[in-house]
Every structure is written in C-alpha cells, then in structure tokens.
CSV table of C-alpha atoms in Angstrom, one decimal:
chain,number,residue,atom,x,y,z
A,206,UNK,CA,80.0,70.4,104.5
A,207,UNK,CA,79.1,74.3,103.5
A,208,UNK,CA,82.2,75.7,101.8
A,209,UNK,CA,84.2,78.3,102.9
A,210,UNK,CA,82.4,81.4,101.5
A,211,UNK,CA,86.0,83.5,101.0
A,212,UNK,CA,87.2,80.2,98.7
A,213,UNK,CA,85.2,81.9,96.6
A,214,UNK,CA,87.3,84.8,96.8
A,215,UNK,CA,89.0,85.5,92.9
A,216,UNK,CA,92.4,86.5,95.1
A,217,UNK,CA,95.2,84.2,95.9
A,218,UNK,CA,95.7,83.7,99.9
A,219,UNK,CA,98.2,86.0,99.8
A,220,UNK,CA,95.9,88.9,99.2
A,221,UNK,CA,93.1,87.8,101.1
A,222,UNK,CA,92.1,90.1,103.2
A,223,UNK,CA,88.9,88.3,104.7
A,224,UNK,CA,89.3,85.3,107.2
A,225,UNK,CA,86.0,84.1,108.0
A,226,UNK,CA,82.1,84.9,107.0
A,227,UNK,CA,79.8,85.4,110.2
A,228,UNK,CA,77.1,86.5,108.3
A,229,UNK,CA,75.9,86.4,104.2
A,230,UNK,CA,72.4,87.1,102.5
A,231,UNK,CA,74.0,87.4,98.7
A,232,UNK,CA,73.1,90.5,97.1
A,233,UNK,CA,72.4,92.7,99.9
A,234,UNK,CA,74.4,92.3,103.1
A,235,UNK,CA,77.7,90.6,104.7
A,236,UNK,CA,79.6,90.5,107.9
A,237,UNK,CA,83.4,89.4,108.0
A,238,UNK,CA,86.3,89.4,109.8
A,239,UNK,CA,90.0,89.8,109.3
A,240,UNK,CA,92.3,89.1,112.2
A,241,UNK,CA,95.5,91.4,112.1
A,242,UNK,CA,98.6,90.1,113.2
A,243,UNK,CA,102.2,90.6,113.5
A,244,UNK,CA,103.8,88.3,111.3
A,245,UNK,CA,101.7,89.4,108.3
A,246,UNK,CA,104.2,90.1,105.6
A,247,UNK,CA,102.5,93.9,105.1
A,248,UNK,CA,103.2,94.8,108.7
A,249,UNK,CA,106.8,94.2,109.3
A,250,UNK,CA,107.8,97.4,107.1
A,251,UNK,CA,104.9,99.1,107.7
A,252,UNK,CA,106.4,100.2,110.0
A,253,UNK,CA,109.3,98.6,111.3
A,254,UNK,CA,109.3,98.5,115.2
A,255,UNK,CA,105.6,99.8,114.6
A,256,UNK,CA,103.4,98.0,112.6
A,257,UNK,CA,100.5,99.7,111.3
A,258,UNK,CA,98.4,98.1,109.0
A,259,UNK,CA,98.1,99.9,106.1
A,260,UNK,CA,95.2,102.0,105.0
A,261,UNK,CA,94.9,100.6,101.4
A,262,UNK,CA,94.9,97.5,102.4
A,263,UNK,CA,92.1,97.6,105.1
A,264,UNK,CA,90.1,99.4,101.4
A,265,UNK,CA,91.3,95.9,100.1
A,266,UNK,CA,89.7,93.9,103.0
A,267,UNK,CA,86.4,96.2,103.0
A,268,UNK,CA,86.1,95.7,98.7
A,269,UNK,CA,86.3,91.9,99.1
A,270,UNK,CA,84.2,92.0,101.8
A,271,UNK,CA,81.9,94.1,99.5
A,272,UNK,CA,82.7,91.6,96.5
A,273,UNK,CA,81.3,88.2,98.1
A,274,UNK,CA,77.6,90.1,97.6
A,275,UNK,CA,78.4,89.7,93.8
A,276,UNK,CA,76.9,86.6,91.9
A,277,UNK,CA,79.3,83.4,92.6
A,278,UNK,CA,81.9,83.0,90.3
A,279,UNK,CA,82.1,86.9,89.6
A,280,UNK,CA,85.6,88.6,88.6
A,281,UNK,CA,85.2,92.4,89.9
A,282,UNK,CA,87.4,95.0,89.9
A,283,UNK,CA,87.7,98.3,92.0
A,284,UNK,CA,85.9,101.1,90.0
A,285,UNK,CA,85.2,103.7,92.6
A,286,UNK,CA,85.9,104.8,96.0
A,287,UNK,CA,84.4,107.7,97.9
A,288,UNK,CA,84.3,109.1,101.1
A,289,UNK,CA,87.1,106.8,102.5
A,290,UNK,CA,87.7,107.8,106.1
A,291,UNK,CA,90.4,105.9,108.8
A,292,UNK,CA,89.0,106.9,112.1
A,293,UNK,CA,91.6,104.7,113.7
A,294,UNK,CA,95.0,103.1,113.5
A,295,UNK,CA,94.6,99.1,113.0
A,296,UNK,CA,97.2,97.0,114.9
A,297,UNK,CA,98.3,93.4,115.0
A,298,UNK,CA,96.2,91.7,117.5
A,299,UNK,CA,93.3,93.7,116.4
A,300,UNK,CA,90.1,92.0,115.1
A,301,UNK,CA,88.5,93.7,112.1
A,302,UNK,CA,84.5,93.3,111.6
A,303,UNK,CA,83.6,94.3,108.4
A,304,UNK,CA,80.0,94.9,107.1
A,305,UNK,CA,78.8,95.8,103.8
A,306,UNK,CA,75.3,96.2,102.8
A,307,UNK,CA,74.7,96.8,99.0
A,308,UNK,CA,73.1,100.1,97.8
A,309,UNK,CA,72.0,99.9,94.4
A,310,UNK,CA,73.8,99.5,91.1
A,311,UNK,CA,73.1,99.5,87.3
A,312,UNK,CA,74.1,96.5,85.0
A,313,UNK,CA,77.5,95.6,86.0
A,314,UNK,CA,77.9,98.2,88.8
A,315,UNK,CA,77.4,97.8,92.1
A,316,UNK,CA,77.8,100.4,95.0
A,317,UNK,CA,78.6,99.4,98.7
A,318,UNK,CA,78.4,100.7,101.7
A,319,UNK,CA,81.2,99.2,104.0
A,320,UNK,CA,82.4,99.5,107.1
A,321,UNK,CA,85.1,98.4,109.5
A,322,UNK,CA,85.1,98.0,113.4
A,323,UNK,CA,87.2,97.3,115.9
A,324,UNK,CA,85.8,96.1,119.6
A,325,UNK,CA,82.4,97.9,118.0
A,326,UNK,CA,84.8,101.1,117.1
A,327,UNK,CA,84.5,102.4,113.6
A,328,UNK,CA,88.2,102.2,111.8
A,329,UNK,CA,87.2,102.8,108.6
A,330,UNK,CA,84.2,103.3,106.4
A,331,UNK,CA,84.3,104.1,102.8
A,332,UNK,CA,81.6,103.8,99.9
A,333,UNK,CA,82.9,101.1,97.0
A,334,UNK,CA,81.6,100.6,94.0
A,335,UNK,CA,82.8,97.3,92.0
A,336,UNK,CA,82.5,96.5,88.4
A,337,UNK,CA,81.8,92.9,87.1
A,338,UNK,CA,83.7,91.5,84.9
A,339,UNK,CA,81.4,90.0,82.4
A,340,UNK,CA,81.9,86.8,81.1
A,341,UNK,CA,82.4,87.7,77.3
A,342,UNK,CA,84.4,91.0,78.1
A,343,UNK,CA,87.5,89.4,76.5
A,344,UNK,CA,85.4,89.3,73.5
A,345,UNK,CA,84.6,93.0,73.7
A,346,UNK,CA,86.7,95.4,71.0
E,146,UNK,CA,58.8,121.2,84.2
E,147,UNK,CA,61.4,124.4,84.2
E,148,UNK,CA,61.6,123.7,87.6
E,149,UNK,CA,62.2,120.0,87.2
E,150,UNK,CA,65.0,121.1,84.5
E,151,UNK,CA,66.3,123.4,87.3
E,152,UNK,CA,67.0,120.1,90.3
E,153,UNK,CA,68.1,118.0,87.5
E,154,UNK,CA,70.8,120.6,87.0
E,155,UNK,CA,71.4,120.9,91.0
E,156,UNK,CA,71.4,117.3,91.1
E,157,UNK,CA,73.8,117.1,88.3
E,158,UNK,CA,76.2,120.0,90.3
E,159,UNK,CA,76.2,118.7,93.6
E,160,UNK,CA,76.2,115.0,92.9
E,161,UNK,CA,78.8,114.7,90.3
E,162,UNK,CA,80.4,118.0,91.7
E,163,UNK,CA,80.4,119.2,87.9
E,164,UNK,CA,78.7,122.9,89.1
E,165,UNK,CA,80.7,125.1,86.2
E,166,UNK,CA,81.0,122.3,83.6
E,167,UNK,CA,76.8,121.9,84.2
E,168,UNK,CA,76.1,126.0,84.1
E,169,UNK,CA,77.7,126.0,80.5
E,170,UNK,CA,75.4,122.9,79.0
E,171,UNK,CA,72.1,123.3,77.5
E,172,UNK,CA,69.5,121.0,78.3
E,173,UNK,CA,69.7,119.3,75.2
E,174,UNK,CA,73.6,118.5,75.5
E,175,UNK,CA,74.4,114.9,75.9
E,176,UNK,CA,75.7,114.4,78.6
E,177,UNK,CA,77.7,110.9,77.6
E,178,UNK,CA,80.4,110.7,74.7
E,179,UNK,CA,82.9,113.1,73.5
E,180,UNK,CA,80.9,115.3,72.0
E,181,UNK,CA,79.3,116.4,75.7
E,182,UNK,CA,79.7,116.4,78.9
E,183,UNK,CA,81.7,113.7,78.8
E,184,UNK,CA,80.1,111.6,81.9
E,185,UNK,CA,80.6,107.7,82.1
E,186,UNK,CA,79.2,104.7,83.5
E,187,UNK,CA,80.7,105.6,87.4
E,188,UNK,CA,78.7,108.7,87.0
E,189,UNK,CA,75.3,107.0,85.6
E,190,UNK,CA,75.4,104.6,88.6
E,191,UNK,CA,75.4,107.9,90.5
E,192,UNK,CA,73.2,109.6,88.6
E,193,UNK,CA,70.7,107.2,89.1
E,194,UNK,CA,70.8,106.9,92.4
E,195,UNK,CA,70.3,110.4,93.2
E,196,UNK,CA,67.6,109.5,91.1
E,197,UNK,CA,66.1,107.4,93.2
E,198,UNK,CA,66.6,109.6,96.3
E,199,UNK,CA,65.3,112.7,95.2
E,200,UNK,CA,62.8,112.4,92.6
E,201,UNK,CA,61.3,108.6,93.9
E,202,UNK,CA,62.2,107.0,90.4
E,203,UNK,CA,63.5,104.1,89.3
E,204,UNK,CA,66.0,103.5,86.6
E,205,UNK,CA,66.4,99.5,86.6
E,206,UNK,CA,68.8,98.7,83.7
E,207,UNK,CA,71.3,100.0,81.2
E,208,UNK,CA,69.0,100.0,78.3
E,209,UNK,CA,66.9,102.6,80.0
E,210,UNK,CA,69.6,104.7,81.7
E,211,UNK,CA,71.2,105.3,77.8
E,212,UNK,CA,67.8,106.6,77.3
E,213,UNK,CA,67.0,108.3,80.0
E,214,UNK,CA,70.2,109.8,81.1
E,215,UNK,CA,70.8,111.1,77.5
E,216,UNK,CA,70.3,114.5,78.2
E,217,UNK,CA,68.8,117.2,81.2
E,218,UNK,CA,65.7,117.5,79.7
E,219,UNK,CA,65.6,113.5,79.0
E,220,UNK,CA,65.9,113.6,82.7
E,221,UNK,CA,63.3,115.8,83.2
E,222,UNK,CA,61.0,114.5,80.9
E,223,UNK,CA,61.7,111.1,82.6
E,224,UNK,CA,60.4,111.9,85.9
E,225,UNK,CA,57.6,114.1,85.0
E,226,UNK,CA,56.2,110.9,82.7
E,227,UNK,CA,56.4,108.7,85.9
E,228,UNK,CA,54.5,111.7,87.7
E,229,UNK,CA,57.3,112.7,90.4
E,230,UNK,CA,58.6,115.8,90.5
C-alpha cells in the first residue's frame, strides 16, 4: 500500500492543515484538499457563533501544500510571503482545493505559487517561498 | 552595456521595491553584506528570477549567484557574456 503522502508532513496532526493528496509530481506541482469543519479547535473562537476560518491558517494549509514539492524528508520553514490575497470567507463545511506549482528557487529556496478554491472559487492565493532546512544546519556557527 | 546597467537598476527598483536605496549605489557597490546594500538570500531568489524573466538568463546555483549577483555591473557583465540583453 502507497503511503499517505501528508505522513510525510514534518507537522503533528494538530497542525495539519492538508487532508488528502489528489494529485503529486514532486518538485513541480500538487493538488490537495483540506475539509473545514465545525468542530475544529481554530473555529470555535474564531468566531464564536460565527466561525471563520482564519486567514493565517488557510497561508498554513497553502505552505504545506507548497512544502510536499520539497525532497522527502525535508524540514522547511516559512521564509517569504507575497501578494497574499483572501478573496473569500472559508466556512465549516467548505472544501478547500489547494494547488501549488513550483516557480524556481536557488539552493535551499524555493518559491510557490499557491492557490486555494472553493467549489472552483478562488479564496486565497498567495506566492510562498520555503527555506530547507539542511541537514547539517545544526552544525552551522 | 550602459543601458544594460540602466534595467539592472530598474530591475533592482521595481523588484525589490528598493528605488531610493538603488539611485544612491554605484554600480560597483555590493549589493550583499553590511558594507552595501544590504540584500539577502530572499532577495537573490528574487533577483534571479527577474533574471530569468527579463533578460532570458539562468542563474542555477548559489556558487554562481555570490558571483554574479555581487554587484550591478556584475549583473550586467553577466548577461551581456551570455549574449542577452
């Protein structure tokens, strides 16, 4: 049996922000999708008696979206975010496909553009750019 | 080649939004490290791929970018030797 691509995922389930893969050629582009729903811990303050999900976090689900294009096994952190925009509120019941394609880098960065739909609607769309964590970097001074 | 030097610098302004900082370099300021402009690694990646999209070259790894990037007329030097421009 193929493993589940997002086990790959350096997050703990409780910030995972990706449910299922439809769609991976590594390195260049990816298609995922994140189900919103009530219960989620994030919604019930935000807000209370109307959940919204927050905007950072659908940044989160679109940069580990972005970050299962890295090499397997790859620790990446955020380094850059541009021209973020949040065309829509995202609500529980809500289905979130989210596609990245990679567009370019140099050495350990990696720029992504990403963006997320709902019933074929843009939601958000932002431009990410991820830094590998290199295996030695504890080594670095 | 002046006029290479002159979209390096508009590349420079409108891509890293740096339009007074890049009027008051020469082209022989670095542009990385303390002692220039002060750009870093984000702003390679950047650099390079307005690179790519405007002048048709290709900077493929770090090594070359430290080179490369080093200075405007580095830049410009760059792309003329890989005949763009």
């Amino acid at each position: 049996m193929v493993r589940d691509p997002t086990s790959f995922l350096p997050q703990g389930l409780s910030f995972r922000f990706v449910d299922r893969v439809l769609e991976l050629v590594p390195g260049e582009r990816v298609v995922a999708l994140k189900n919103v729903t009530a219960n989620d811990p994030h919604l019930q303050d935000h807000f209370p008696g109307h959940p919204l999900m927050p905007g950072v976090l659908l940044v989160e689900s679109m940069a580990q979206t972005a970050g299962l294009l890295l090499p397997e096994g790859s620790s990446a952190f955020l380094a850059q975010i541009k021209e973020a925009r949040f065309r829509a509120p995202v609500i529980p019941g809500d289905q979130l496909r989210i596609e990245a394609v990679r567009r370019g880098g140099l050495s350990d960065l990696h720029r992504f553009e990403v963006a997320a739909l709902v019933n074929g609607t843009p939601a958000a769309e932002a431009e990410i750019v991820l830094a590998v964590v290199r295996a030695n970097a504890g080594d670095r001074p | 080649m002046n006029e290479i030097v002159q979209r390096v610098r508009a590349l420079l302004s409108t891509r890293l939004k740096l339009a007074t900082a890049v009027a008051g370099i020469t082209d022989d300021t670095p542009l990385f490290g303390p002692t220039g402009l002060g750009l870093d690694s984000i702003d390679a990646l950047e650099l390079v791929l307005g690179l790519e999209k405007e002048f048709g070259v290709v900077v493929e790894d770090r090594a070359t970018a430290v080179t490369v990037l080093a200075s405007i007329r580095t830049i410009a030097e760059h792309i003329q030797s890989q005949g763009k421009g």
